[in-house]
mmCIF file of C-alpha atoms and ligand atoms in Angstrom:
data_model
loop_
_atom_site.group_PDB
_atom_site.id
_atom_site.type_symbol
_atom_site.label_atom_id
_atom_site.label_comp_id
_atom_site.label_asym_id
_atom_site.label_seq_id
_atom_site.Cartn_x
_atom_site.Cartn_y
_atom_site.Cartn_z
ATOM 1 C CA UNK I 1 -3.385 -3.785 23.078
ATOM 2 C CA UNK I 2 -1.665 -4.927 19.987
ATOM 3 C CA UNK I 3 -0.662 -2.121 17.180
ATOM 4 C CA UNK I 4 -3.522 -1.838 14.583
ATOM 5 C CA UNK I 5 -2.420 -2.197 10.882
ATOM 6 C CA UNK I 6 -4.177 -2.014 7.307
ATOM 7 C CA UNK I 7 -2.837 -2.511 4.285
ATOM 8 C CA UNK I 8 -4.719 -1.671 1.390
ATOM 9 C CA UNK I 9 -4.242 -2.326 -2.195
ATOM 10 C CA UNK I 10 -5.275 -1.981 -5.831
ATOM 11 C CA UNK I 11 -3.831 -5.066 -8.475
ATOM 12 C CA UNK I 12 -5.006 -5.742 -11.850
ATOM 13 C CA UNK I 13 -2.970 -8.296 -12.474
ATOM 14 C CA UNK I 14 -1.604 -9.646 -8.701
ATOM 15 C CA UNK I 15 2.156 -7.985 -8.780
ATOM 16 C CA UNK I 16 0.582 -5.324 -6.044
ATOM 17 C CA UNK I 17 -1.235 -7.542 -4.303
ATOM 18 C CA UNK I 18 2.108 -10.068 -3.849
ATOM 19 C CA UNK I 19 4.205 -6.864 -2.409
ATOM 20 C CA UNK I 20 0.798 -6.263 -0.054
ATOM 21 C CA UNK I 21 1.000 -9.745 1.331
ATOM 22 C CA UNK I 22 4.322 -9.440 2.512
ATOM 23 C CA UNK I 23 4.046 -5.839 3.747
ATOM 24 C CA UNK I 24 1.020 -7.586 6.092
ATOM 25 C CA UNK I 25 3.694 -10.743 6.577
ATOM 26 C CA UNK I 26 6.261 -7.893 7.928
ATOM 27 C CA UNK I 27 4.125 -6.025 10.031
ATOM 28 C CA UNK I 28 2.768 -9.596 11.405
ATOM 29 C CA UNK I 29 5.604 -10.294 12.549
ATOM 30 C CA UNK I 30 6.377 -7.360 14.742
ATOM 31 C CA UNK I 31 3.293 -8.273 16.880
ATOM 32 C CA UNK I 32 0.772 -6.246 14.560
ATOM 33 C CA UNK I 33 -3.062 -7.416 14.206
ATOM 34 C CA UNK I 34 -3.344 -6.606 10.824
ATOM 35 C CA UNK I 35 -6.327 -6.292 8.309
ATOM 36 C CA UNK I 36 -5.602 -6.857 4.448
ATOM 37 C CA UNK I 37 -7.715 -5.518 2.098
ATOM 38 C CA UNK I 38 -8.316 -4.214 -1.638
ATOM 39 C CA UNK I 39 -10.563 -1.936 -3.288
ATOM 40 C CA UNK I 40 -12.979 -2.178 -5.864
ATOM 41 C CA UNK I 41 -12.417 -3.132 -9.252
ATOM 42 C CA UNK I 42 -14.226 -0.062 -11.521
ATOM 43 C CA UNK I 43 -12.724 -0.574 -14.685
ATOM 44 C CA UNK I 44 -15.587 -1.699 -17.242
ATOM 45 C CA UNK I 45 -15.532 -5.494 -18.667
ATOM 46 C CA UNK I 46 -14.892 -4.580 -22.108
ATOM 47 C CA UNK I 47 -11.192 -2.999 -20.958
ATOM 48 C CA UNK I 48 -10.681 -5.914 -18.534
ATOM 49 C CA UNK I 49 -11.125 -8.357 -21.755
ATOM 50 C CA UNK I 50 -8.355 -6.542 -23.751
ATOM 51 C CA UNK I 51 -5.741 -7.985 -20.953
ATOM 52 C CA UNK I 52 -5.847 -11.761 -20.293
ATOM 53 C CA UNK I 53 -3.257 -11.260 -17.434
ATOM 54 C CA UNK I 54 -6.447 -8.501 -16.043
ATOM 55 C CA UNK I 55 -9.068 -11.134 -16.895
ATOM 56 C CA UNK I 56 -7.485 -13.894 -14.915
ATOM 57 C CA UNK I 57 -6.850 -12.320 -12.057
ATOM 58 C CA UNK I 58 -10.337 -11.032 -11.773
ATOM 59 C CA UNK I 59 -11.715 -14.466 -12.690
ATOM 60 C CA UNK I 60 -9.669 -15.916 -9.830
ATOM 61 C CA UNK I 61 -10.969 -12.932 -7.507
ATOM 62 C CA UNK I 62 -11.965 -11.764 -4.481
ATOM 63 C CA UNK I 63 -8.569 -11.799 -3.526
ATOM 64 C CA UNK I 64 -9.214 -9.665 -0.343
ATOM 65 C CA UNK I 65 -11.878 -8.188 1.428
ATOM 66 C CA UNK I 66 -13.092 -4.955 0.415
ATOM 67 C CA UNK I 67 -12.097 -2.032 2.486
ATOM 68 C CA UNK I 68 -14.364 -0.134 4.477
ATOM 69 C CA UNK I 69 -13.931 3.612 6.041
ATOM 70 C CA UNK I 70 -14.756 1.700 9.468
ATOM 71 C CA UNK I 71 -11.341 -0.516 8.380
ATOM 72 C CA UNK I 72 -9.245 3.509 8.256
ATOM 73 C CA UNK I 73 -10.507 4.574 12.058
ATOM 74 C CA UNK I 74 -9.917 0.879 13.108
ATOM 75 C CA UNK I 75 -6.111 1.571 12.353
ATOM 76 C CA UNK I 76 -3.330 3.062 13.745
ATOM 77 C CA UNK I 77 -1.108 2.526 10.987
ATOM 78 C CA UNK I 78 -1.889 1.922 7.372
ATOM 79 C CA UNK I 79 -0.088 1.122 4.373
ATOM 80 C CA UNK I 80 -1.633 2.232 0.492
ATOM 81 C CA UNK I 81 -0.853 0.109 -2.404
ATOM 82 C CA UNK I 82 -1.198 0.756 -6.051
ATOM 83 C CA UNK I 83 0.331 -0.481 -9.497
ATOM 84 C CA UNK I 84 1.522 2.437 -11.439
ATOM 85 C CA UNK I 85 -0.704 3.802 -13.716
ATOM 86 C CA UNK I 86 0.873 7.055 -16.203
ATOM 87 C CA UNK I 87 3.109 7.875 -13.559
ATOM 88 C CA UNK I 88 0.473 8.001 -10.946
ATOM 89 C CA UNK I 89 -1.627 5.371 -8.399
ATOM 90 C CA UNK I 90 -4.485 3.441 -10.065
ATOM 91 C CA UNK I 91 -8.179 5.837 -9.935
ATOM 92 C CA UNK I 92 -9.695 2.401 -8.205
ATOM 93 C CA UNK I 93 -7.609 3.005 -5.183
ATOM 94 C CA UNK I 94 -8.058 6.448 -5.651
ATOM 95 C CA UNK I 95 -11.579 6.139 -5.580
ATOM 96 C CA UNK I 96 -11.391 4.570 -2.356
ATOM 97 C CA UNK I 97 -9.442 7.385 -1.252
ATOM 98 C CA UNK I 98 -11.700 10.044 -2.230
ATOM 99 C CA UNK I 99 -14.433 8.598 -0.190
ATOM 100 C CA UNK I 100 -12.334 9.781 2.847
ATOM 101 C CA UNK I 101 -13.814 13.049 3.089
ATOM 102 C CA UNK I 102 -16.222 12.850 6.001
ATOM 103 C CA UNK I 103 -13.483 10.975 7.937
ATOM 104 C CA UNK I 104 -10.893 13.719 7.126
ATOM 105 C CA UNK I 105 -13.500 16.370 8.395
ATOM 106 C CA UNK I 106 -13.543 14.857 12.017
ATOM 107 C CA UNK I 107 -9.619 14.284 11.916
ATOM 108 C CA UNK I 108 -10.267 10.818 12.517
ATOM 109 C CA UNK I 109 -7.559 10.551 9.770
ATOM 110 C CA UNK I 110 -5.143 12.706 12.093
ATOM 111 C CA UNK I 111 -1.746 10.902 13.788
ATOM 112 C CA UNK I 112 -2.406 7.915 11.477
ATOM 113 C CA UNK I 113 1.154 6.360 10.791
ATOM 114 C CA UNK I 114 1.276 6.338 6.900
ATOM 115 C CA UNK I 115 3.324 4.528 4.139
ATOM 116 C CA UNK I 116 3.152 3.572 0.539
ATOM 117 C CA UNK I 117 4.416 1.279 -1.605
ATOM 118 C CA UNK I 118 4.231 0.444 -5.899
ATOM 119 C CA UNK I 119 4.989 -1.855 -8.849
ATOM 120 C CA UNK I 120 5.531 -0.338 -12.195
ATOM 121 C CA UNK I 121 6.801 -2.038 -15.444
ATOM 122 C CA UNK I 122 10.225 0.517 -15.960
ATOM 123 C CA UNK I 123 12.468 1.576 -13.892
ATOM 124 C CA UNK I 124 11.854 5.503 -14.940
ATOM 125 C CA UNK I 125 8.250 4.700 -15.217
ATOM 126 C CA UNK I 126 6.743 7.224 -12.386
ATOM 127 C CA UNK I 127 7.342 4.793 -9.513
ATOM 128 C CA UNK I 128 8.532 7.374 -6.558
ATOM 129 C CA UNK I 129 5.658 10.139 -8.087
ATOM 130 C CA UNK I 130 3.251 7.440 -7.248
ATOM 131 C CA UNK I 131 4.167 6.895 -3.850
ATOM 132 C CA UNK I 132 4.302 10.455 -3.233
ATOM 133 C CA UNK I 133 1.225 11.108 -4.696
ATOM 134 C CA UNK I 134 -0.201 8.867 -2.306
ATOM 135 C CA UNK I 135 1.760 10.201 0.516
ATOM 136 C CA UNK I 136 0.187 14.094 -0.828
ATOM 137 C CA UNK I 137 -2.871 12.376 0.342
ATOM 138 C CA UNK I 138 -1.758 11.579 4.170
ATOM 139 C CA UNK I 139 -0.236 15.167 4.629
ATOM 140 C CA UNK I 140 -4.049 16.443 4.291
ATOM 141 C CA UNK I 141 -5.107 13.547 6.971
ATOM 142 C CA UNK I 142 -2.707 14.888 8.697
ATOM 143 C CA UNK I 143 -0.978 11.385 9.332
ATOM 144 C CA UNK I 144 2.184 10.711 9.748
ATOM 145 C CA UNK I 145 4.304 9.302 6.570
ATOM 146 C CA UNK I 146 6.946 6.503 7.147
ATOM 147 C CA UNK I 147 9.475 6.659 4.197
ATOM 148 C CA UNK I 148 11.356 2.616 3.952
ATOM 149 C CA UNK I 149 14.361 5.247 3.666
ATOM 150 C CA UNK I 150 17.701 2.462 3.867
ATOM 151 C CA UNK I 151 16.422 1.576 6.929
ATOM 152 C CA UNK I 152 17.823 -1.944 7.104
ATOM 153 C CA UNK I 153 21.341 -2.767 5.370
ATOM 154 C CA UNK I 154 19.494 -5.196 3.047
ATOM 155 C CA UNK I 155 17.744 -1.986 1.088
ATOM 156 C CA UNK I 156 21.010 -0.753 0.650
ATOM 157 C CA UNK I 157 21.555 -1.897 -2.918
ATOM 158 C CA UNK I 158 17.788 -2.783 -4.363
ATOM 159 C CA UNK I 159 15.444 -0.788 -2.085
ATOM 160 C CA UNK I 160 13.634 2.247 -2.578
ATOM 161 C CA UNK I 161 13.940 5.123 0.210
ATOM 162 C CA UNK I 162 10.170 6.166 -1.159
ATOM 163 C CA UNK I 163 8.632 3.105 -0.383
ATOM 164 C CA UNK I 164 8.585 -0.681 -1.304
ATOM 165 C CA UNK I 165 8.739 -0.987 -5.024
ATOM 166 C CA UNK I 166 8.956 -3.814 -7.712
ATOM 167 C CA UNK I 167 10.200 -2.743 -11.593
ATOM 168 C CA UNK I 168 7.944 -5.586 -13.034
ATOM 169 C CA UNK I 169 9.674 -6.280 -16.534
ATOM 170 C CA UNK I 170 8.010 -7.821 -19.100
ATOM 171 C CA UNK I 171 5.265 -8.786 -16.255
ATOM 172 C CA UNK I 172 7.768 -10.471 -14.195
ATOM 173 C CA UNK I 173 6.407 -11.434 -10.563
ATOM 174 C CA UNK I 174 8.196 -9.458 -7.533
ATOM 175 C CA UNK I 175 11.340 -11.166 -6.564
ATOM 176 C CA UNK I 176 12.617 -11.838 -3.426
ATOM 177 C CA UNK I 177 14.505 -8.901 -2.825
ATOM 178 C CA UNK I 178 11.266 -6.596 -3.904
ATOM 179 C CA UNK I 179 9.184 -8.637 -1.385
ATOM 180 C CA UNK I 180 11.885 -8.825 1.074
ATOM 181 C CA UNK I 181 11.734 -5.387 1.246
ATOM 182 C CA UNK I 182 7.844 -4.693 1.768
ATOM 183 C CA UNK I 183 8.414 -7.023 4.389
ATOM 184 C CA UNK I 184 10.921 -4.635 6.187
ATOM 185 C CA UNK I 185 8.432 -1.908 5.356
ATOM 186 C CA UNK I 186 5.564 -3.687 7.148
ATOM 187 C CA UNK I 187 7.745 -4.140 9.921
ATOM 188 C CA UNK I 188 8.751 -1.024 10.244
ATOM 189 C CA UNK I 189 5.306 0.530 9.931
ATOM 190 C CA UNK I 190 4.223 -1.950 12.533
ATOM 191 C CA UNK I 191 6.691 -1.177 14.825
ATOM 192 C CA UNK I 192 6.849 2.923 14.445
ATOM 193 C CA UNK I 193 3.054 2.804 14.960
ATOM 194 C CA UNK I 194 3.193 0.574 17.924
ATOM 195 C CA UNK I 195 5.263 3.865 19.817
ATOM 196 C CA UNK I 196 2.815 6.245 17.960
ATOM 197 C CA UNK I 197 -0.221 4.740 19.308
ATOM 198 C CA UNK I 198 1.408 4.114 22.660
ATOM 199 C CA UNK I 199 1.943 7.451 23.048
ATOM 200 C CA UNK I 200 -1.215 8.762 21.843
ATOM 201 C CA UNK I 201 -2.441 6.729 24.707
ATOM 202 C CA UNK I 202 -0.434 7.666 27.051
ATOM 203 C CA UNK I 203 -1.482 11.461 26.262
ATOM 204 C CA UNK I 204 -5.235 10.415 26.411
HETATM 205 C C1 LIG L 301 -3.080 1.642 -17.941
HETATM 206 C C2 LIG L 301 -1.710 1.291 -17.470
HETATM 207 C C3 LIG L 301 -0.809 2.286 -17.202
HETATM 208 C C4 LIG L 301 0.499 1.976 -16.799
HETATM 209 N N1 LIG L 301 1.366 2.989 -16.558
HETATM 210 C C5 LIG L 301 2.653 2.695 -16.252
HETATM 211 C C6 LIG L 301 3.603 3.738 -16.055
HETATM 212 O O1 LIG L 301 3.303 4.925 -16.080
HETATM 213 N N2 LIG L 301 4.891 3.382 -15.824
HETATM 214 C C7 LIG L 301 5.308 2.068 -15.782
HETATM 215 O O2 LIG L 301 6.495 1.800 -15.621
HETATM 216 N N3 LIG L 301 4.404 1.049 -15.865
HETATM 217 C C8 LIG L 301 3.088 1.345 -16.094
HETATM 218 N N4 LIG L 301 2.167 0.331 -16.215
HETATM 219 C C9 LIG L 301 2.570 -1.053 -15.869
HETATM 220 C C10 LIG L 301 2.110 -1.477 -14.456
HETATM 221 O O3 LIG L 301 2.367 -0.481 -13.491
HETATM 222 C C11 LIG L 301 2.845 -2.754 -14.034
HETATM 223 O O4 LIG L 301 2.562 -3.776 -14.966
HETATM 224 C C12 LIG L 301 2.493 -3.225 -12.639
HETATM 225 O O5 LIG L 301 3.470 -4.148 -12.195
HETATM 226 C C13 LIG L 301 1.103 -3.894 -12.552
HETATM 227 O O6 LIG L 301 0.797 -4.139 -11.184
HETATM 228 P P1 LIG L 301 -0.439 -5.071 -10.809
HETATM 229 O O7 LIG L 301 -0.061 -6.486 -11.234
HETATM 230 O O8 LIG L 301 -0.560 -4.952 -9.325
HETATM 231 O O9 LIG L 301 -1.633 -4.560 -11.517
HETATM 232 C C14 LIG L 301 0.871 0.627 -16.617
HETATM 233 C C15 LIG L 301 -0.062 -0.399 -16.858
HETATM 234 C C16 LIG L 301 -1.335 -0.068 -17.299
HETATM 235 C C17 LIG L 301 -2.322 -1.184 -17.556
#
């Protein structure tokens, strides 16, 4: 049976959703099924309009499927996506998040294989206290949280040990390095879950 991954994201304006893609494209290619999928856009119209980079990308929308809480116990592994927003993940994803409840009460949450990744506009902007206030969230799952660490010699200069990141300046797209390392992530995730899960098996 082939490792289980989701990756879900938030993007206003498509800089997470690029570093999602090749997260999936990384976990892909260690032999991962993997489901990609966003959450819903909350914000009201009139805030959308006051961004044209906001407005275009949710003209050009869906972008993904929606995620579902049947998408979370589907998974062995997931990874969690957001742009940072005042030093924190977006309240969309959040929201998703916080519908988790009923899931978290079973421990269907439990053993999950965890990681998280960002995009923020500076480089002192909040980036690693949004991926560990998404990672605050898989400690009460009780999953298991996968740091990218310098876990290949190619994140030794640009990476982020937190998680995949991308400092977008002045709305810049992520680069190849930035999406070269989500796609280590992915792989990584995919590859640390596949033992995970085999195990979990294996101890019925
Ligand atoms: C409301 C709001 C809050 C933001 N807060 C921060 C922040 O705290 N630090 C930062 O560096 N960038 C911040 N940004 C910039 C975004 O994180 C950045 O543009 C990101 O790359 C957007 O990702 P997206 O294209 O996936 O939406 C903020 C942007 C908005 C709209």
């Amino acid at each position: 049976m082939s490792t289980r991954i989701l990756v879900v994201f938030y993007s206003a304006t498509g800089n997470t959703a690029e570093l999602a893609s090749s997260l999936a494209e990384g976990a892909r290619d260690a032999g991962a099924e993997v489901r990609l999928r966003t959450v819903a856009e909350t914000a009201p119209a009139a805030a959308i309009a006051t961004n044209p980079r906001w407005q275009a990308y949710v003209d050009a929308g869906p972008h993904a499927e929606l995620a579902t809480l049947e998408d979370l116990t589907w998974a062995d592994g997931l990874a969690v996506g957001s742009p940072t927003r005042f030093g924190g993940p977006a309240a969309q994803l959040k929201a998703f998040l916080d519908t988790t409840g009923g899931l978290w009460a079973q421990g269907k949450l439990a053993d999950k294989v965890a990681t998280s990744f960002t995009t923020a506009s500076t480089a002192h902007g909040g980036l690693e206290s949004t991926l560990l206030a998404i990672n605050n969230i898989f400690y009460h799952w009780g999953a298991i949280v996968i740091p990218l660490g310098y876990a290949h010699p190619q994140l030794m200069d640009t990476g982020n040990p937190y998680g995949g990141s991308f400092v977008s300046r002045k709305s810049a797209s992520p680069d190849k390095e930035a999406l070269g390392a989500l796609r280590i992530q992915g792989h990584r995730l995919a590859t640390i879950t596949g033992y995970v899960a085999a195990g979990l098996r294996t101890a019925g």
